[in-house]
Coordinates of C-alpha atoms in Angstrom, one line a residue:
Chain A
M114 CA -26.4 12.4 12.2
L115 CA -26.6 10.1 9.3
L116 CA -23.7 7.7 8.9
P117 CA -22.2 7.4 5.4
E118 CA -22.4 3.7 6.0
Y119 CA -26.1 3.7 5.2
I120 CA -25.7 6.0 2.2
G121 CA -23.1 3.9 0.4
S122 CA -24.9 0.6 1.1
S123 CA -26.9 -1.1 -1.6
S124 CA -29.4 -2.4 1.0
P125 CA -32.4 -0.2 1.9
L126 CA -32.1 2.4 4.6
P127 CA -33.3 1.5 8.1
E128 CA -36.9 2.4 8.4
S129 CA -36.4 5.1 11.1
I130 CA -33.8 6.8 9.0
A131 CA -35.9 6.6 5.8
T132 CA -38.9 8.1 7.7
H133 CA -36.8 10.9 9.1
L134 CA -35.4 11.7 5.6
S135 CA -38.8 11.9 4.1
S136 CA -39.7 14.7 6.5
C137 CA -36.4 16.6 7.0
L138 CA -35.0 18.6 4.1
V139 CA -31.7 19.4 5.9
C140 CA -30.9 15.7 6.3
R141 CA -32.1 14.9 2.8
V142 CA -29.6 17.4 1.4
E143 CA -26.9 16.0 3.6
A144 CA -27.8 12.5 2.5
D145 CA -27.5 13.5 -1.2
R146 CA -24.1 15.0 -0.5
L147 CA -22.9 11.8 1.2
R148 CA -24.3 9.7 -1.7
Q149 CA -22.3 11.8 -4.2
V150 CA -19.1 11.4 -2.2
A151 CA -19.7 7.6 -1.9
E152 CA -20.3 7.4 -5.7
L153 CA -17.2 9.4 -6.5
L154 CA -15.0 7.2 -4.3
A155 CA -16.4 4.1 -5.9
E156 CA -15.8 5.6 -9.3
G157 CA -12.2 5.9 -8.3
R158 CA -11.9 2.2 -8.8
Q159 CA -12.3 2.6 -12.5
S160 CA -9.4 5.0 -12.9
S161 CA -5.9 3.9 -13.4
W162 CA -2.4 5.4 -13.3
T163 CA 0.4 4.8 -15.8
P164 CA 3.5 3.5 -14.0
P165 CA 6.9 5.1 -14.8
S166 CA 8.5 3.4 -17.8
T167 CA 11.5 2.5 -15.7
L168 CA 9.5 0.5 -13.1
V169 CA 10.1 -3.0 -14.5
D170 CA 13.8 -2.5 -15.0
A171 CA 14.2 -1.0 -11.6
V172 CA 12.5 -4.0 -10.0
M173 CA 14.7 -6.5 -11.9
A174 CA 17.8 -4.5 -11.0
R175 CA 16.8 -4.7 -7.3
L176 CA 16.4 -8.4 -7.6
D177 CA 19.9 -8.6 -9.1
E178 CA 21.3 -6.4 -6.2
K179 CA 19.7 -8.8 -3.7
V180 CA 21.3 -11.8 -5.3
E181 CA 24.7 -10.1 -5.5
S182 CA 24.5 -8.9 -1.9
R183 CA 23.5 -12.4 -0.8
I184 CA 26.4 -13.9 -2.7
M185 CA 28.8 -11.3 -1.2
G186 CA 27.4 -12.0 2.2
R187 CA 28.1 -15.7 1.8
L188 CA 31.6 -15.0 0.5
V189 CA 32.3 -12.9 3.5
V190 CA 31.1 -15.6 5.9
A191 CA 33.1 -18.2 4.0
G192 CA 36.2 -16.0 4.1
A193 CA 35.7 -15.4 7.8
V194 CA 35.3 -19.1 8.5
A195 CA 38.5 -19.8 6.4
V196 CA 40.5 -17.2 8.3
G197 CA 39.1 -18.6 11.6
L198 CA 40.1 -22.1 10.6
G199 CA 43.6 -20.9 9.6
V200 CA 44.1 -19.2 13.0
V201 CA 43.0 -22.4 14.8
V202 CA 45.4 -24.5 12.7
A203 CA 48.3 -22.0 13.2
V204 CA 47.7 -21.9 16.9
A205 CA 47.6 -25.7 17.1
A206 CA 50.8 -26.0 15.0
T207 CA 52.6 -23.4 17.2
R208 CA 51.5 -25.3 20.3
R209 CA 52.7 -28.6 18.8
S210 CA 56.1 -27.2 17.8
S211 CA 56.5 -25.5 21.3
A212 CA 55.7 -28.8 22.9
A213 CA 58.3 -30.6 20.7
L214 CA 60.9 -27.9 21.5
A215 CA 60.2 -28.3 25.3
A216 CA 60.5 -32.0 25.0
Q217 CA 63.9 -31.6 23.2
F218 CA 65.1 -29.3 26.0
D219 CA 63.9 -31.7 28.7
S220 CA 65.7 -34.6 27.1
Chain B
M58 CA -11.5 -35.8 -22.7
S59 CA -11.5 -32.0 -22.6
L60 CA -8.3 -30.1 -22.3
H61 CA -8.1 -27.3 -19.7
P62 CA -5.7 -24.8 -21.0
V63 CA -3.6 -23.3 -18.2
E64 CA -3.8 -19.4 -18.1
P65 CA -0.5 -17.8 -19.2
D66 CA -0.4 -16.0 -15.9
K67 CA -0.4 -19.3 -14.0
L68 CA 2.4 -20.7 -16.2
W69 CA 4.5 -17.6 -15.5
V70 CA 3.8 -18.0 -11.8
I71 CA 4.9 -21.6 -11.9
A72 CA 8.1 -20.8 -13.8
A73 CA 8.8 -17.8 -11.5
R74 CA 8.4 -19.9 -8.4
S75 CA 11.2 -22.1 -9.6
G76 CA 13.4 -19.1 -10.0
D77 CA 12.8 -18.1 -13.7
R78 CA 13.5 -14.4 -13.8
D79 CA 12.1 -13.9 -17.3
A80 CA 8.8 -15.3 -16.2
F81 CA 8.8 -13.0 -13.2
R82 CA 9.5 -10.1 -15.4
M83 CA 6.5 -11.0 -17.5
L84 CA 4.4 -11.0 -14.2
V85 CA 5.8 -7.6 -13.3
E86 CA 5.0 -6.2 -16.7
Q87 CA 1.5 -7.6 -16.6
N88 CA 0.6 -6.4 -13.1
Q89 CA 2.6 -3.1 -12.9
R90 CA -0.3 -0.8 -13.8
D91 CA -2.7 -2.3 -11.2
V92 CA -0.1 -2.3 -8.5
Y93 CA 1.1 1.2 -9.2
T94 CA -2.5 2.5 -9.4
L95 CA -3.4 1.0 -6.0
A96 CA -0.2 2.4 -4.5
V97 CA -1.0 5.9 -5.8
R98 CA -4.5 5.6 -4.3
L99 CA -3.1 4.5 -1.0
V100 CA -0.2 6.9 -0.5
S101 CA -1.3 9.7 -2.9
D102 CA 2.2 10.6 -3.9
C103 CA 3.6 9.4 -7.3
H104 CA 7.2 9.1 -6.2
L105 CA 6.3 7.2 -3.0
A106 CA 3.9 5.0 -5.0
E107 CA 6.8 4.1 -7.3
D108 CA 8.8 3.0 -4.2
V109 CA 5.9 1.0 -2.9
A110 CA 5.3 -0.7 -6.3
Q111 CA 9.0 -1.6 -6.6
E112 CA 9.1 -2.9 -3.0
T113 CA 5.9 -4.9 -3.6
F114 CA 7.4 -6.8 -6.5
V115 CA 10.7 -7.4 -4.6
R116 CA 8.7 -8.8 -1.7
A117 CA 6.6 -10.9 -4.1
W118 CA 9.7 -12.4 -5.6
R119 CA 11.0 -13.4 -2.2
A120 CA 7.6 -14.7 -1.1
L121 CA 6.8 -16.6 -4.3
P122 CA 7.9 -20.0 -3.0
N123 CA 5.2 -19.7 -0.3
F124 CA 2.5 -18.7 -2.8
R125 CA 0.2 -21.7 -2.9
G126 CA -2.2 -20.4 -5.6
D127 CA -5.3 -20.4 -3.3
S128 CA -6.1 -17.0 -4.7
A129 CA -5.3 -15.4 -8.0
F130 CA -1.8 -14.1 -8.3
S131 CA -3.1 -10.6 -8.8
T132 CA -5.1 -10.8 -5.6
W133 CA -2.1 -12.0 -3.7
L134 CA 0.0 -9.2 -5.2
Y135 CA -2.7 -6.6 -4.2
R136 CA -2.5 -7.7 -0.6
I137 CA 1.3 -7.3 -0.7
T138 CA 0.9 -3.8 -2.1
V139 CA -1.4 -2.8 0.7
N140 CA 0.9 -4.2 3.3
T141 CA 3.9 -2.4 1.7
A142 CA 2.0 0.9 1.6
W143 CA 1.1 0.4 5.2
T144 CA 4.7 -0.1 6.2
H145 CA 5.7 3.0 4.1
R146 CA 3.3 5.3 5.8
G147 CA 6.0 6.7 8.1
R148 CA 8.0 7.7 5.1
Q149 CA 4.9 9.3 3.7
K150 CA 4.7 11.7 6.6
R151 CA 8.3 12.8 6.0
H152 CA 7.5 13.2 2.3
R153 CA 4.5 15.3 3.2
H154 CA 6.5 17.6 5.5
A155 CA 8.9 18.2 2.7
D156 CA 6.0 18.9 0.3
I157 CA 4.5 21.4 2.7
D158 CA 7.9 23.2 2.9
D159 CA 7.8 23.5 -0.9
V160 CA 4.4 25.0 -1.5
P161 CA 4.1 28.8 -2.0
A162 CA 3.6 31.0 1.0
I163 CA 0.1 31.9 -0.1
A164 CA -1.0 28.3 0.4
D165 CA 0.3 28.4 3.9
E166 CA -1.6 31.6 4.4
T167 CA -4.8 30.0 3.2
R168 CA -4.3 27.1 5.6
R169 CA -3.6 29.4 8.5
H170 CA -6.9 31.3 8.0
N171 CA -8.9 28.2 7.3
P172 CA -7.1 25.2 8.8
G173 CA -10.0 22.7 9.1
H174 CA -11.7 23.3 5.7
L175 CA -10.8 23.3 2.1
D176 CA -11.0 26.1 -0.4
E177 CA -14.7 26.9 -0.9
T178 CA -14.3 27.5 -4.6
L179 CA -13.3 23.8 -5.3
H180 CA -15.9 21.5 -6.8
L181 CA -16.6 18.1 -5.3
P182 CA -14.3 15.9 -7.3
E183 CA -11.2 18.1 -6.8
A184 CA -12.2 18.8 -3.2
L185 CA -12.6 15.2 -2.5
G186 CA -9.1 14.6 -3.8
E187 CA -7.8 17.4 -1.6
A188 CA -9.7 16.2 1.4
L189 CA -8.3 12.6 1.0
N190 CA -4.8 14.1 0.9
S191 CA -5.5 16.0 4.1
L192 CA -6.4 12.9 6.0
S193 CA -3.6 11.1 8.0
A194 CA -2.0 8.2 6.1
E195 CA -3.9 5.7 8.4
Q196 CA -7.2 7.4 7.9
R197 CA -6.8 7.7 4.1
M198 CA -5.9 4.0 3.7
V199 CA -8.9 2.9 5.6
V200 CA -11.2 5.0 3.5
V201 CA -9.5 3.9 0.2
L202 CA -9.6 0.3 1.2
K203 CA -13.3 0.4 2.2
D204 CA -14.9 3.0 -0.1
V205 CA -12.7 2.6 -3.2
E206 CA -11.4 -0.9 -3.2
G207 CA -14.5 -2.4 -1.5
W208 CA -12.6 -4.4 1.2
S209 CA -14.7 -5.7 4.1
H210 CA -14.2 -4.5 7.7
N211 CA -12.8 -7.9 8.5
E212 CA -10.1 -7.6 5.8
I213 CA -9.1 -4.2 6.9
A214 CA -9.0 -5.3 10.6
E215 CA -6.8 -8.2 9.6
L216 CA -4.4 -5.9 7.7
L217 CA -4.1 -3.5 10.6
D218 CA -4.0 -6.2 13.2
I219 CA -6.9 -4.8 15.1
T220 CA -10.4 -5.9 15.9
T221 CA -13.3 -5.5 13.4
G222 CA -14.9 -3.1 15.8
A223 CA -11.8 -1.0 16.0
A224 CA -11.6 -1.0 12.2
K225 CA -15.2 0.3 12.0
V226 CA -14.4 3.1 14.5
R227 CA -11.3 4.2 12.5
L228 CA -13.4 4.2 9.3
H229 CA -16.1 6.2 11.0
R230 CA -13.6 8.8 12.3
A231 CA -12.0 9.1 8.9
R232 CA -15.3 9.6 7.2
R233 CA -16.4 12.1 9.8
R234 CA -13.1 14.0 9.1
L235 CA -13.8 13.9 5.4
R236 CA -17.3 15.4 6.0
T237 CA -15.8 18.2 8.0
L238 CA -13.3 19.0 5.4
L239 CA -16.0 19.0 2.7
A240 CA -18.5 21.0 4.7
D241 CA -17.9 24.3 2.9
V242 CA -17.3 23.0 -0.6
D243 CA -19.5 24.2 -3.4
W244 CA -21.3 21.1 -4.8

C-alpha cells in the first residue's frame, strides 16, 4: 500500500515504488487520487475566513474583565486581611482589658 | 549611516508589552483574520473557532511580557492558536454531539446505512471537507498541521508532547482513515 507520505513529497519516489507504479495500473490510479488529496489540502492554506466583526471588541472586553476581576480579587484579599487584623487587635485589646480588670480585683 | 526602520508590527508589540492596550488592539486587528482562519481549519466549527480566536488573544496578552521576539509575532501567535485549539478539543466533541442531534433524521439514516463512508455523489473537494470533519479532533489537527499548514513531524510532536515516531504513527492513522472515508467518492 502506498503511503501518502511519498505522494505529497517534493522529492522523487523511492525507486522500488516508482518501478511498481510504472507496471501497476491499480496503484497508479490510487497514487493519482492521493496526489489530488494532497494538493487540495495544500491549497487550503491559500483560503481564508473572515472573522466575526465583533471579535476585536470581544477580546478587548475580556481583557477588561480580567483586570476588573484581578482588582476585585485583590480588594477581597485586602478586605480579608483588614478584617483579620481587626479581629487580632480586638482580641488583644480584650485580653489586655481583662488582665487589667483581674489586676484591679486582685489588688 | 543607514537607518533601519522598525516595522509597525514590532512597534505595536513593544508598546503592547509595556501594557499599551491600544497597541494590543492594533495587533488583534492586524492578526485576527489569520488566527481565525487557522482556528476554523483546526476545529472546523465557526462558533468554536471564534472562542479559540478570542482565547488565543487573551492568552497572548497575558504571555506578552515573556515574548522575546525570537520569532515573528504572527508565528508566536500561530503557536498559541494551535495550543488553544488543542485544549478546546474536548469542547469540540460536546459541540459535535449537539450538532448531530440537530441534523435531520435522513442524515442519521444515511450514516446508519453507510457508517464508514461518505455520500458517493459528493465530489472530491466537498468530500474531503466532510471527511476531515468526520475525523476525531486529534486526527484532524494532525492532518491540518502537517498537510495544510506544513508543520514538521517534530513540531507536531512537540505540541502534542509525544515522540516524533508517535506523531508519525498518528498522522499515518489519520491519513489511512481519510482514505477509507474517501474510498467511494466520485473523483
